[in-house]
Coordinates of C-alpha atoms in Angstrom, one line a residue:
M194 CA -31.8 -25.8 20.5
K195 CA -30.8 -22.2 19.8
A196 CA -30.1 -21.0 16.2
P197 CA -26.4 -20.8 15.4
I198 CA -24.8 -17.3 15.2
T199 CA -22.3 -16.1 12.7
R200 CA -18.6 -15.6 13.5
R201 CA -19.1 -11.8 13.2
E202 CA -22.1 -11.8 15.5
F203 CA -20.0 -13.8 18.0
M204 CA -17.1 -11.3 17.7
R205 CA -19.4 -8.3 18.1
T206 CA -20.9 -9.9 21.2
S207 CA -17.5 -10.8 22.6
L208 CA -16.0 -7.4 22.0
A209 CA -19.0 -5.7 23.5
G210 CA -18.6 -7.8 26.6
T211 CA -15.1 -6.6 27.1
G212 CA -16.1 -2.9 26.8
L213 CA -13.9 -2.5 23.7
T214 CA -14.6 0.6 21.6
L215 CA -13.4 0.8 18.0
A216 CA -13.0 4.0 16.0
V217 CA -13.1 3.8 12.2
F218 CA -11.4 6.5 10.1
I219 CA -12.0 6.9 6.4
T220 CA -9.1 8.4 4.5
C221 CA -7.7 8.5 1.0
F222 CA -5.8 5.3 2.0
G223 CA -9.0 3.5 3.0
Y224 CA -10.3 2.4 6.4
K225 CA -8.2 2.6 9.6
I226 CA -9.5 0.9 12.7
S227 CA -8.2 1.7 16.1
K228 CA -9.1 1.0 19.7
A229 CA -10.5 4.0 21.5
G230 CA -7.3 4.4 23.6
E231 CA -5.2 4.5 20.5
V232 CA -7.0 7.5 18.8
K233 CA -4.7 10.5 18.7
S234 CA -5.7 14.0 17.9
G235 CA -4.0 15.9 15.0
P236 CA -2.5 14.6 11.7
L237 CA 0.3 12.1 11.6
N238 CA 2.3 14.0 9.0
P239 CA 1.9 11.5 6.1
F240 CA 4.8 11.2 3.6
S241 CA 3.5 9.8 0.3
P242 CA 5.9 10.2 -2.6
D243 CA 3.5 8.4 -4.9
V244 CA 0.1 6.6 -4.9
W245 CA 1.4 3.3 -3.6
I246 CA 3.1 4.2 -0.3
Q247 CA 2.2 6.3 2.7
I248 CA 4.5 6.6 5.8
T249 CA 3.3 8.4 8.9
S250 CA 5.2 9.8 11.9
D251 CA 4.1 6.8 14.0
N252 CA 6.4 4.7 11.7
I253 CA 3.5 2.9 10.0
V254 CA 4.0 2.2 6.3
T255 CA 0.8 1.6 4.4
I256 CA 1.0 0.0 0.9
V257 CA -1.9 0.4 -1.5
V258 CA -2.9 -2.8 -3.2
N259 CA -4.7 -2.4 -6.6
K260 CA -5.4 -6.1 -7.0
S261 CA -8.4 -8.1 -5.6
N262 CA -7.6 -10.7 -3.0
M263 CA -9.0 -14.0 -4.3
G264 CA -7.1 -16.1 -1.8
Q265 CA -3.8 -15.7 -3.7
G266 CA -2.3 -13.5 -1.0
V267 CA -1.8 -10.2 -2.8
Y268 CA -2.4 -8.3 0.5
T269 CA 1.0 -9.7 1.5
S270 CA 2.9 -10.4 -1.7
L271 CA 2.5 -6.9 -3.2
P272 CA 3.4 -5.1 0.1
M273 CA 6.5 -7.3 0.3
I274 CA 7.8 -5.9 -3.0
A275 CA 7.5 -2.2 -1.9
A276 CA 8.7 -3.0 1.7
D277 CA 11.8 -4.8 0.5
E278 CA 13.0 -1.9 -1.6
L279 CA 12.0 0.5 1.2
D280 CA 14.1 -1.5 3.7
A281 CA 11.1 -1.3 6.0
D282 CA 10.4 -3.2 9.2
W283 CA 7.8 -5.8 8.3
N284 CA 6.1 -5.4 11.7
Q285 CA 5.3 -1.8 10.7
I286 CA 3.8 -2.7 7.3
R287 CA 0.1 -2.3 6.7
F288 CA -2.0 -2.5 3.5
T289 CA -5.2 -0.9 2.1
P290 CA -7.2 -1.8 -1.0
A291 CA -7.0 0.8 -3.8
P292 CA -10.1 2.7 -4.6
A293 CA -11.4 2.9 -8.1
G294 CA -9.3 5.5 -10.0
E295 CA -7.1 6.0 -13.1
K296 CA -3.9 6.3 -11.0
Y297 CA -4.4 2.8 -9.6
I298 CA -4.6 1.0 -12.9
D299 CA -2.5 -2.1 -13.8
P300 CA 0.3 -0.5 -16.0
V301 CA 0.4 -3.5 -18.3
W302 CA -3.3 -3.9 -18.9
G303 CA -4.2 -0.2 -18.6
M304 CA -7.1 -0.9 -16.3
Q305 CA -8.0 -2.1 -12.8
L306 CA -8.2 -5.9 -13.2
T307 CA -7.1 -9.0 -11.4
G308 CA -6.5 -12.3 -13.2
G309 CA -4.2 -14.6 -15.1
S310 CA -1.7 -15.0 -12.3
T311 CA -0.3 -11.6 -13.2
S312 CA -0.6 -9.5 -10.0
V313 CA 3.0 -9.9 -8.9
R314 CA 4.5 -9.8 -12.4
H315 CA 2.6 -6.7 -13.5
M316 CA 3.1 -4.8 -10.2
F317 CA 6.7 -5.8 -9.3
E318 CA 8.3 -2.9 -11.1
P319 CA 6.0 0.0 -10.0
L320 CA 5.8 -1.2 -6.4
G321 CA 9.6 -1.8 -6.3
K322 CA 10.2 1.7 -7.7
A323 CA 7.8 3.2 -5.2
G324 CA 9.7 1.6 -2.3
A325 CA 13.1 2.7 -3.7
T326 CA 11.9 6.2 -4.3
A327 CA 10.7 6.5 -0.7
R328 CA 13.9 5.0 0.7
E329 CA 16.1 7.4 -1.3
M330 CA 14.1 10.4 -0.1
L331 CA 14.3 9.2 3.5
V332 CA 18.0 8.6 3.4
T333 CA 18.5 12.1 1.8
A334 CA 16.4 13.6 4.5
A335 CA 18.6 12.0 7.2
A336 CA 21.8 13.1 5.4
Q337 CA 20.6 16.7 5.3
T338 CA 19.5 16.6 8.9
W339 CA 22.9 15.5 10.0
G340 CA 24.8 17.5 7.5
V341 CA 26.8 14.4 6.2
P342 CA 27.4 12.9 2.8
L343 CA 24.6 10.7 1.4
D344 CA 26.9 7.7 1.2
Q345 CA 27.4 7.8 4.9
C346 CA 23.8 7.0 5.5
V347 CA 22.1 3.5 5.1
A348 CA 18.5 2.4 5.5
H349 CA 17.7 -0.7 7.5
K350 CA 14.4 -2.0 9.0
G351 CA 12.5 1.3 9.1
A352 CA 15.3 3.6 10.1
V353 CA 18.3 5.4 8.6
R354 CA 21.7 5.0 10.3
E355 CA 24.9 7.0 10.0
K356 CA 27.8 4.7 9.3
T357 CA 30.4 6.8 11.2
N358 CA 29.0 7.1 14.7
G359 CA 25.9 4.8 14.5
R360 CA 23.3 7.4 15.3
S361 CA 19.9 6.8 13.6
L362 CA 16.5 8.3 12.9
T363 CA 13.3 6.3 12.3
Y364 CA 11.3 6.7 9.1
G365 CA 8.6 8.4 11.2
Q366 CA 11.1 11.0 12.4
L367 CA 12.1 11.7 8.8
V368 CA 8.8 12.0 7.0
E369 CA 8.3 15.7 7.6
K370 CA 11.7 16.5 6.1
A371 CA 11.4 13.9 3.3
S372 CA 8.0 15.4 2.2
T373 CA 9.8 18.6 1.2
L374 CA 12.3 16.9 -1.1
P375 CA 12.0 16.5 -4.9
V376 CA 10.9 13.0 -5.9
P377 CA 13.6 11.2 -7.8
E378 CA 12.6 9.8 -11.2
N379 CA 14.9 6.7 -11.4
P380 CA 16.0 5.6 -7.9
P381 CA 18.5 2.7 -7.8
L382 CA 16.8 -0.7 -7.3
K383 CA 18.2 -3.5 -5.2
K384 CA 19.9 -6.5 -6.7
E385 CA 18.1 -9.8 -6.1
S386 CA 20.9 -10.9 -3.7
R387 CA 20.0 -8.0 -1.4
Y388 CA 16.4 -8.9 -0.9
T389 CA 15.5 -9.4 2.8
L390 CA 11.7 -9.9 2.6
I391 CA 11.0 -11.2 -0.9
G392 CA 11.1 -15.0 -0.9
Q393 CA 10.7 -15.3 2.9
P394 CA 7.8 -17.1 4.7
L395 CA 6.2 -14.1 6.2
A396 CA 2.9 -14.0 8.1
R397 CA 0.1 -12.8 5.9
L398 CA -1.0 -9.3 6.7
D399 CA -4.7 -9.8 6.3
I400 CA -5.1 -12.7 8.8
P401 CA -5.6 -10.6 11.9
Y402 CA -8.4 -8.6 10.3
K403 CA -10.2 -11.8 9.2
V404 CA -9.8 -13.3 12.7
D405 CA -11.1 -10.2 14.6
A406 CA -13.9 -9.6 12.1
S407 CA -12.7 -6.1 11.1
A408 CA -12.0 -7.1 7.5
V409 CA -14.2 -5.3 5.1
F410 CA -15.5 -7.4 2.1
G411 CA -17.8 -6.5 -0.8
I412 CA -20.8 -7.9 1.1
D413 CA -20.1 -5.4 3.9
A414 CA -20.7 -2.4 1.6
S415 CA -23.7 -0.2 2.5
V416 CA -25.1 2.9 1.0
P417 CA -28.4 4.8 1.8
G418 CA -31.4 3.1 0.2
M419 CA -29.5 0.1 -0.8
V420 CA -31.3 -3.2 -1.6
Y421 CA -29.8 -6.7 -2.1
A422 CA -30.2 -9.0 -5.0
D423 CA -29.6 -12.7 -5.7
I424 CA -29.8 -14.2 -9.2
A425 CA -31.2 -17.6 -10.2
R426 CA -28.9 -18.7 -13.0
A427 CA -29.0 -21.5 -15.5
P428 CA -27.6 -24.7 -14.1
V429 CA -26.1 -25.7 -17.5
Y430 CA -24.9 -23.9 -20.6
G431 CA -27.5 -22.6 -23.0
A432 CA -30.5 -23.2 -20.7
H433 CA -33.3 -20.7 -20.6
V434 CA -36.2 -20.1 -18.2
V435 CA -39.3 -22.2 -18.9
S436 CA -41.3 -21.1 -15.8
Y437 CA -40.9 -19.6 -12.3
D438 CA -43.2 -18.6 -9.4
K439 CA -42.9 -14.8 -9.2
D440 CA -45.8 -14.4 -6.8
A441 CA -44.4 -16.9 -4.3
A442 CA -41.1 -15.0 -4.1
E443 CA -42.6 -11.5 -3.9
A444 CA -45.0 -12.7 -1.1
L445 CA -42.1 -13.3 1.2
P446 CA -41.2 -10.7 3.9
G447 CA -38.5 -8.3 2.8
V448 CA -38.6 -9.2 -0.9
H449 CA -39.1 -6.2 -3.2
K450 CA -39.4 -7.4 -6.7
V451 CA -38.6 -10.3 -9.1
V452 CA -36.9 -9.1 -12.2
P453 CA -36.1 -11.2 -15.3
I454 CA -32.6 -10.4 -16.7
S455 CA -30.5 -11.7 -19.6
S456 CA -28.6 -14.2 -17.3
G457 CA -31.6 -15.4 -15.2
I458 CA -34.1 -14.2 -12.7
A459 CA -33.1 -11.5 -10.1
V460 CA -34.7 -11.2 -6.7
T461 CA -34.3 -7.8 -4.9
A462 CA -34.9 -7.5 -1.2
D463 CA -34.2 -5.6 2.0
S464 CA -31.5 -8.1 3.1
I465 CA -29.3 -10.7 1.5
T466 CA -31.1 -13.4 3.5
A467 CA -34.5 -12.3 2.1
A468 CA -33.0 -12.3 -1.4
W469 CA -31.8 -15.9 -0.9
E470 CA -35.2 -17.0 0.4
G471 CA -36.9 -15.3 -2.5
K472 CA -34.7 -17.1 -5.0
R473 CA -35.4 -20.4 -3.4
A474 CA -39.2 -19.7 -3.6
L475 CA -39.0 -19.0 -7.4
K476 CA -38.7 -22.8 -8.1
V477 CA -37.4 -22.1 -11.6
T478 CA -37.8 -24.7 -14.4
W479 CA -35.0 -24.6 -17.0
S480 CA -34.8 -25.9 -20.5
K481 CA -32.3 -28.7 -21.2
G482 CA -29.7 -26.3 -22.6
S483 CA -27.2 -26.6 -25.5
N484 CA -24.6 -28.6 -23.6
P485 CA -26.2 -30.2 -20.5
D486 CA -23.4 -32.7 -19.9
L487 CA -20.6 -30.1 -19.7
N488 CA -19.2 -30.2 -16.2
N489 CA -15.9 -30.7 -14.3
D490 CA -16.1 -34.5 -14.6
T491 CA -16.6 -34.6 -18.4
L492 CA -13.9 -32.0 -18.9
E493 CA -11.4 -34.0 -16.9
R494 CA -12.3 -37.2 -18.7
Q495 CA -11.8 -35.5 -22.1
L496 CA -8.4 -33.9 -21.1
V497 CA -7.1 -37.3 -19.8
E498 CA -8.1 -38.9 -23.1
F499 CA -6.2 -36.1 -25.0
L500 CA -3.0 -37.0 -23.2
G501 CA -2.9 -40.3 -25.1
K502 CA -3.3 -38.7 -28.5
P503 CA -0.8 -37.0 -30.8
G504 CA -0.5 -33.2 -30.3
K505 CA -1.3 -30.6 -32.8
T506 CA 1.0 -27.7 -33.9
A507 CA -0.7 -24.4 -32.9
K508 CA 2.0 -22.2 -34.5
Q509 CA 5.3 -22.6 -36.2
E510 CA 7.9 -19.9 -37.1
G511 CA 11.4 -20.2 -38.5
N512 CA 13.6 -23.2 -38.9

């Protein structure tokens, strides 16, 4: 029986069999992957009124997401906020993870951090403002192009239309002109009743990349001279290392070194597979620990017991 192959190995093999060539571009907006036939020469005239949105002349709108995707869908929910205010065509929306940098911080926490079910709450205002800013600049660009009053132009699904005669220009056609305009400080935001994307059951933007194996995860990162590490950690709270077999781990092919650290024993290696094998070879013996019975089952049992007891006042103010 042949050894199983990973999904990525299968995808690489399948794509190679079809003669498909992919080109990967690295820009300030992250990775862009295109088929060889889609690669175009020359710039796409990007319009980027702030750090959260980029619109190119091919009508593609890219939203920068400064939150980690932990299965909660931020690669879709956060772009929805900006796209709705932008009056964009959802089919033209893309996303890219934000790199590390001061300009991508969470404005509430003052740092790049994901947690506490706060991604949408903390980013709703800045992303909404970004979308509204871009929309106002694109509408202004259209009005100036046609020489008509601003109130005669309306944005809808990735284009600006003139109310009088119905002529229209796509966002891609307007980006060059919009890039020359001053950035408004306080653009008008939509009322909730005018939302067209927020609250709708839209397809998640990251699914195609996960299906075709082009999604880039932390484990895909690679730099020259990089080694991998896996850590043997205590199985219970407060446990410390009693013994481990350093020689057995370091004798395995690909393993570099076994290094004791504050949270356990680290095994460094040429590959993640070798690091995993090295950790298994350690055969660590742990002490009993300070709270060996603390686990999901005991916590659930305690919480259920508390439901039948009187509550306690945590804080009281006023009458």
